[in-house]
Coordinates of C-alpha atoms and ligand atoms in Angstrom, one line a residue:
M6 CA 0.0 0.0 0.0
Q7 CA 1.3 3.5 -0.9
Y8 CA 0.7 6.2 1.7
P9 CA -1.1 9.0 -0.4
A10 CA 0.4 12.0 1.3
N11 CA 1.9 12.9 4.6
G12 CA -0.8 12.6 7.2
L13 CA -3.6 12.0 4.7
R14 CA -4.5 8.6 6.1
L15 CA -7.1 9.1 8.8
Q16 CA -6.8 8.0 12.3
H17 CA -10.3 6.7 13.0
R18 CA -12.1 6.4 9.6
M19 CA -15.7 7.3 10.3
T20 CA -19.1 6.7 8.7
S21 CA -21.5 7.4 11.6
M22 CA -20.6 7.7 15.3
R23 CA -21.6 9.3 18.5
L24 CA -20.6 13.0 18.6
D25 CA -19.0 12.8 22.0
K26 CA -16.8 9.8 20.8
F27 CA -15.8 11.8 17.7
I28 CA -14.8 14.8 19.7
G29 CA -13.0 12.7 22.3
N30 CA -11.0 10.9 19.5
N31 CA -10.0 14.1 17.8
A32 CA -9.6 16.8 20.5
E33 CA -8.1 16.3 23.9
L34 CA -11.4 16.4 25.8
S35 CA -12.8 13.8 28.2
R36 CA -16.4 12.6 27.9
T37 CA -17.4 14.7 30.9
Q38 CA -15.8 17.9 29.5
I39 CA -17.7 17.2 26.3
H40 CA -21.0 16.8 28.1
I41 CA -20.4 20.0 30.0
A42 CA -19.6 21.8 26.7
I43 CA -22.9 20.6 25.2
K44 CA -24.8 21.9 28.3
Q45 CA -23.0 25.2 27.9
G46 CA -24.0 25.5 24.2
L47 CA -20.5 25.3 22.9
I48 CA -21.0 22.5 20.3
F49 CA -22.6 22.9 16.9
V50 CA -23.1 20.3 14.2
N51 CA -23.6 21.7 10.7
D52 CA -24.3 25.1 12.3
Q53 CA -27.1 23.6 14.5
L54 CA -26.6 23.9 18.3
V55 CA -26.4 20.5 19.9
S56 CA -28.4 19.9 23.1
K57 CA -28.4 16.1 23.4
T58 CA -25.3 14.2 24.7
N59 CA -26.2 11.1 22.6
T60 CA -26.2 12.9 19.3
H61 CA -24.9 10.9 16.3
I62 CA -23.0 12.4 13.4
N63 CA -22.1 11.3 9.9
N64 CA -19.1 11.5 7.7
G65 CA -18.7 15.0 6.3
D66 CA -20.6 16.7 9.2
K67 CA -19.1 20.0 10.3
I68 CA -18.4 19.9 14.1
I69 CA -17.6 23.1 15.9
Y70 CA -16.4 23.2 19.5
D71 CA -16.0 26.6 21.2
G72 CA -15.7 28.3 17.8
Q73 CA -13.0 25.8 16.5
L74 CA -13.6 23.2 13.7
I75 CA -12.8 19.7 15.0
E76 CA -11.4 17.6 12.2
E77 CA -10.6 13.9 12.0
R78 CA -7.1 13.2 13.2
K79 CA -4.5 12.1 10.6
L80 CA -1.8 9.5 11.2
R81 CA 1.5 10.9 12.1
Y82 CA 5.0 9.9 11.0
L83 CA 7.9 11.7 12.8
M84 CA 11.7 11.6 13.0
L85 CA 13.4 12.7 16.3
H86 CA 17.0 13.5 16.9
K87 CA 17.3 11.6 20.3
P88 CA 19.7 13.0 22.9
A89 CA 21.5 10.8 25.4
G90 CA 19.6 10.5 28.7
Y91 CA 16.1 9.9 27.2
V92 CA 14.4 6.5 27.3
C93 CA 12.7 5.1 24.3
A94 CA 9.5 4.2 26.1
N95 CA 6.1 5.8 26.7
S96 CA 6.7 6.3 30.4
D97 CA 9.6 5.7 32.8
S98 CA 9.9 6.3 36.5
E99 CA 13.6 7.3 36.5
H100 CA 14.4 9.1 33.2
P101 CA 12.7 11.5 30.8
T102 CA 11.3 9.7 27.8
V103 CA 11.5 10.6 24.1
L104 CA 7.8 11.6 24.3
D105 CA 8.8 14.4 26.6
L106 CA 10.4 16.0 23.6
I107 CA 7.3 15.8 21.4
D108 CA 4.8 18.7 22.0
L109 CA 1.9 17.3 20.1
P110 CA -1.6 16.3 21.2
F111 CA -2.3 12.6 21.8
K112 CA 1.5 12.0 21.9
N113 CA 1.0 8.9 24.1
E114 CA -0.5 7.2 21.1
L115 CA 2.9 7.4 19.3
Q116 CA 4.8 4.2 19.0
I117 CA 8.6 4.1 18.7
A118 CA 9.7 2.3 15.6
G119 CA 13.0 0.8 16.8
R120 CA 14.3 1.7 20.2
L121 CA 17.7 3.1 21.2
D122 CA 19.4 2.7 24.5
L123 CA 19.3 5.4 27.1
D124 CA 22.9 6.6 26.2
T125 CA 22.5 6.2 22.4
T126 CA 21.8 9.3 20.3
G127 CA 20.4 9.8 16.8
L128 CA 17.5 8.8 14.6
V129 CA 14.3 7.6 16.2
L130 CA 11.1 7.1 14.2
L131 CA 7.7 7.6 15.8
T132 CA 4.2 6.9 14.5
D133 CA 0.7 6.2 15.4
D134 CA 0.4 3.9 12.4
G135 CA 0.8 0.4 13.8
Q136 CA 1.1 -1.2 10.3
W137 CA 3.9 1.1 9.3
N138 CA 5.7 0.5 12.6
H139 CA 5.5 -3.2 12.0
K140 CA 7.0 -2.8 8.5
I141 CA 10.0 -1.2 10.1
T142 CA 10.5 -3.3 13.1
S143 CA 9.4 -6.8 12.1
P144 CA 12.4 -9.1 11.8
K145 CA 10.9 -10.3 8.5
H146 CA 11.9 -7.0 6.8
L147 CA 15.6 -6.6 6.9
H148 CA 15.9 -2.8 6.8
T149 CA 19.5 -1.5 7.3
K150 CA 20.4 0.7 10.2
S151 CA 23.6 2.7 10.2
Y152 CA 25.5 3.6 13.4
L153 CA 28.5 5.7 14.2
V154 CA 30.4 3.8 16.9
T155 CA 33.1 5.2 19.2
T156 CA 35.1 2.6 21.0
A157 CA 37.4 2.4 24.0
N158 CA 40.0 0.3 22.2
V159 CA 41.5 0.5 18.7
I160 CA 39.2 -1.1 16.1
T161 CA 41.2 -3.8 14.4
E162 CA 41.0 -4.7 10.7
N163 CA 39.9 -8.3 11.4
T164 CA 36.7 -7.0 13.0
I165 CA 35.6 -6.1 9.5
T166 CA 35.8 -9.8 8.5
I167 CA 34.3 -11.1 11.8
F168 CA 31.3 -8.8 11.5
A169 CA 30.9 -9.6 7.7
E170 CA 30.8 -13.3 8.4
G171 CA 28.5 -13.0 11.4
L172 CA 29.2 -14.0 15.0
L173 CA 27.5 -15.7 17.8
L174 CA 26.4 -13.3 20.6
N175 CA 26.1 -14.4 24.2
G176 CA 22.8 -16.1 24.8
E177 CA 21.8 -16.2 21.1
A178 CA 21.1 -19.4 19.1
K179 CA 21.9 -17.9 15.7
H180 CA 24.8 -16.0 14.3
T181 CA 24.3 -12.3 13.5
L182 CA 23.6 -11.6 9.8
P183 CA 26.4 -10.2 7.8
A184 CA 27.2 -6.6 8.8
K185 CA 29.3 -4.0 7.1
L186 CA 32.0 -2.2 9.2
E187 CA 33.9 0.8 7.8
I188 CA 36.8 2.0 10.0
L189 CA 36.9 5.8 10.0
D190 CA 39.5 6.3 12.6
S191 CA 41.4 4.2 15.2
H192 CA 38.4 4.4 17.6
L193 CA 35.6 5.4 15.3
A194 CA 33.6 3.3 12.8
R195 CA 30.4 3.1 10.8
L196 CA 28.5 -0.1 11.3
I197 CA 25.6 -1.1 9.1
I198 CA 23.4 -3.9 10.4
C199 CA 20.0 -5.2 9.2
E200 CA 18.7 -6.7 12.5
G201 CA 17.8 -5.2 15.8
K202 CA 18.7 -7.6 18.5
Y203 CA 18.8 -6.3 22.1
H204 CA 22.0 -4.1 22.5
Q205 CA 23.2 -5.5 19.3
V206 CA 26.0 -3.1 18.4
K207 CA 27.4 -3.0 21.9
R208 CA 27.3 -6.8 22.1
M209 CA 29.0 -7.2 18.7
F210 CA 31.9 -5.0 19.8
A211 CA 32.1 -6.7 23.2
A212 CA 32.3 -10.1 21.4
V213 CA 35.5 -8.9 19.7
G214 CA 37.0 -7.6 23.0
N215 CA 36.2 -4.0 22.4
H216 CA 33.8 -1.6 24.2
V217 CA 31.3 0.9 22.8
I218 CA 31.6 4.3 24.6
A219 CA 29.3 6.3 22.3
L220 CA 26.7 5.2 19.8
H221 CA 24.8 7.3 17.3
R222 CA 22.2 6.1 14.7
E223 CA 22.5 7.9 11.4
C224 CA 19.8 6.2 9.3
I225 CA 17.1 3.5 9.1
G226 CA 16.5 2.1 5.6
E227 CA 16.5 5.1 3.3
I228 CA 15.7 7.6 6.0
D229 CA 18.7 9.7 7.1
L230 CA 18.7 11.7 10.3
D231 CA 18.0 15.3 9.1
A232 CA 21.3 17.2 9.7
S233 CA 19.3 20.4 10.4
L234 CA 17.6 18.8 13.4
Q235 CA 19.3 19.8 16.6
S236 CA 19.5 17.2 19.4
G237 CA 16.0 17.0 20.9
Q238 CA 14.2 18.3 17.9
F239 CA 11.7 16.4 15.7
R240 CA 9.9 16.9 12.3
A241 CA 7.3 15.2 10.3
L242 CA 8.5 12.8 7.6
T243 CA 8.1 13.6 4.0
V244 CA 5.8 11.5 1.8
D245 CA 8.8 9.9 0.1
E246 CA 10.3 9.0 3.5
I247 CA 7.0 7.4 4.7
N248 CA 6.7 5.4 1.4
S249 CA 10.4 4.4 1.4
F250 CA 9.6 1.2 3.4
E251 CA 7.2 0.0 0.7
K252 CA 10.0 -0.9 -1.7
Ligands
URA319 N1 22.6 -1.4 19.4 C1 22.9 -1.1 20.7 O1 23.7 -1.7 21.3 N2 22.3 0.0 21.3 C2 21.4 0.8 20.6 O2 20.9 1.7 21.2 C3 21.1 0.5 19.3 C4 21.8 -0.6 18.7

């Protein structure tokens, strides 16, 4: 399926539904707040004042709350430049989460398409489209991920061959899939992998007697981290970026 345009797919495709449900789905208002708003005469459907809380609406109806048009929400696709110190989770008792960096309504509905460790920086994709998330994260689809890796010890030439051939990580039954290592400096390399095992990059370097001291994700599939995004900033993906996982 091609995604027609950024955000054009609707969140809750509607034919006929209760007005309070529609408003609750599309504006950050509780059922109680909506019922109070109806009593206060703040809600209009097709320019008619609504008086009943169980009013039903149809596709195409114009809903106004407090002078504002309420429209059906669209699915969102975002890239975030993750700083170190933020957890890739929807909530955490100890650390701030990547959602703390997203100032959008209904942000708790966003799913993280491929998590990074607390201390890892770089590209994180977020969406409320579960199917799209699955396409990126399912092990069936071998999308590449590129990381800049800074290590404690010198990166040896034979690490290139070991990673290219695949190696057995502690506690795993299968070898890692072939990975491409490009040595950029004595302690700096670019690693391209197409899997997402737990702590995979750190465990691969540990398996060859090295230690990762900094890790930064540069891209996932064909989506590169936008160089104009400062650490902590996010932006909507372009249509081409959203569709790039369809190939
Ligand atoms: N591999 C790791 O070890 N950590 C990450 O955050 C991402 C990949």
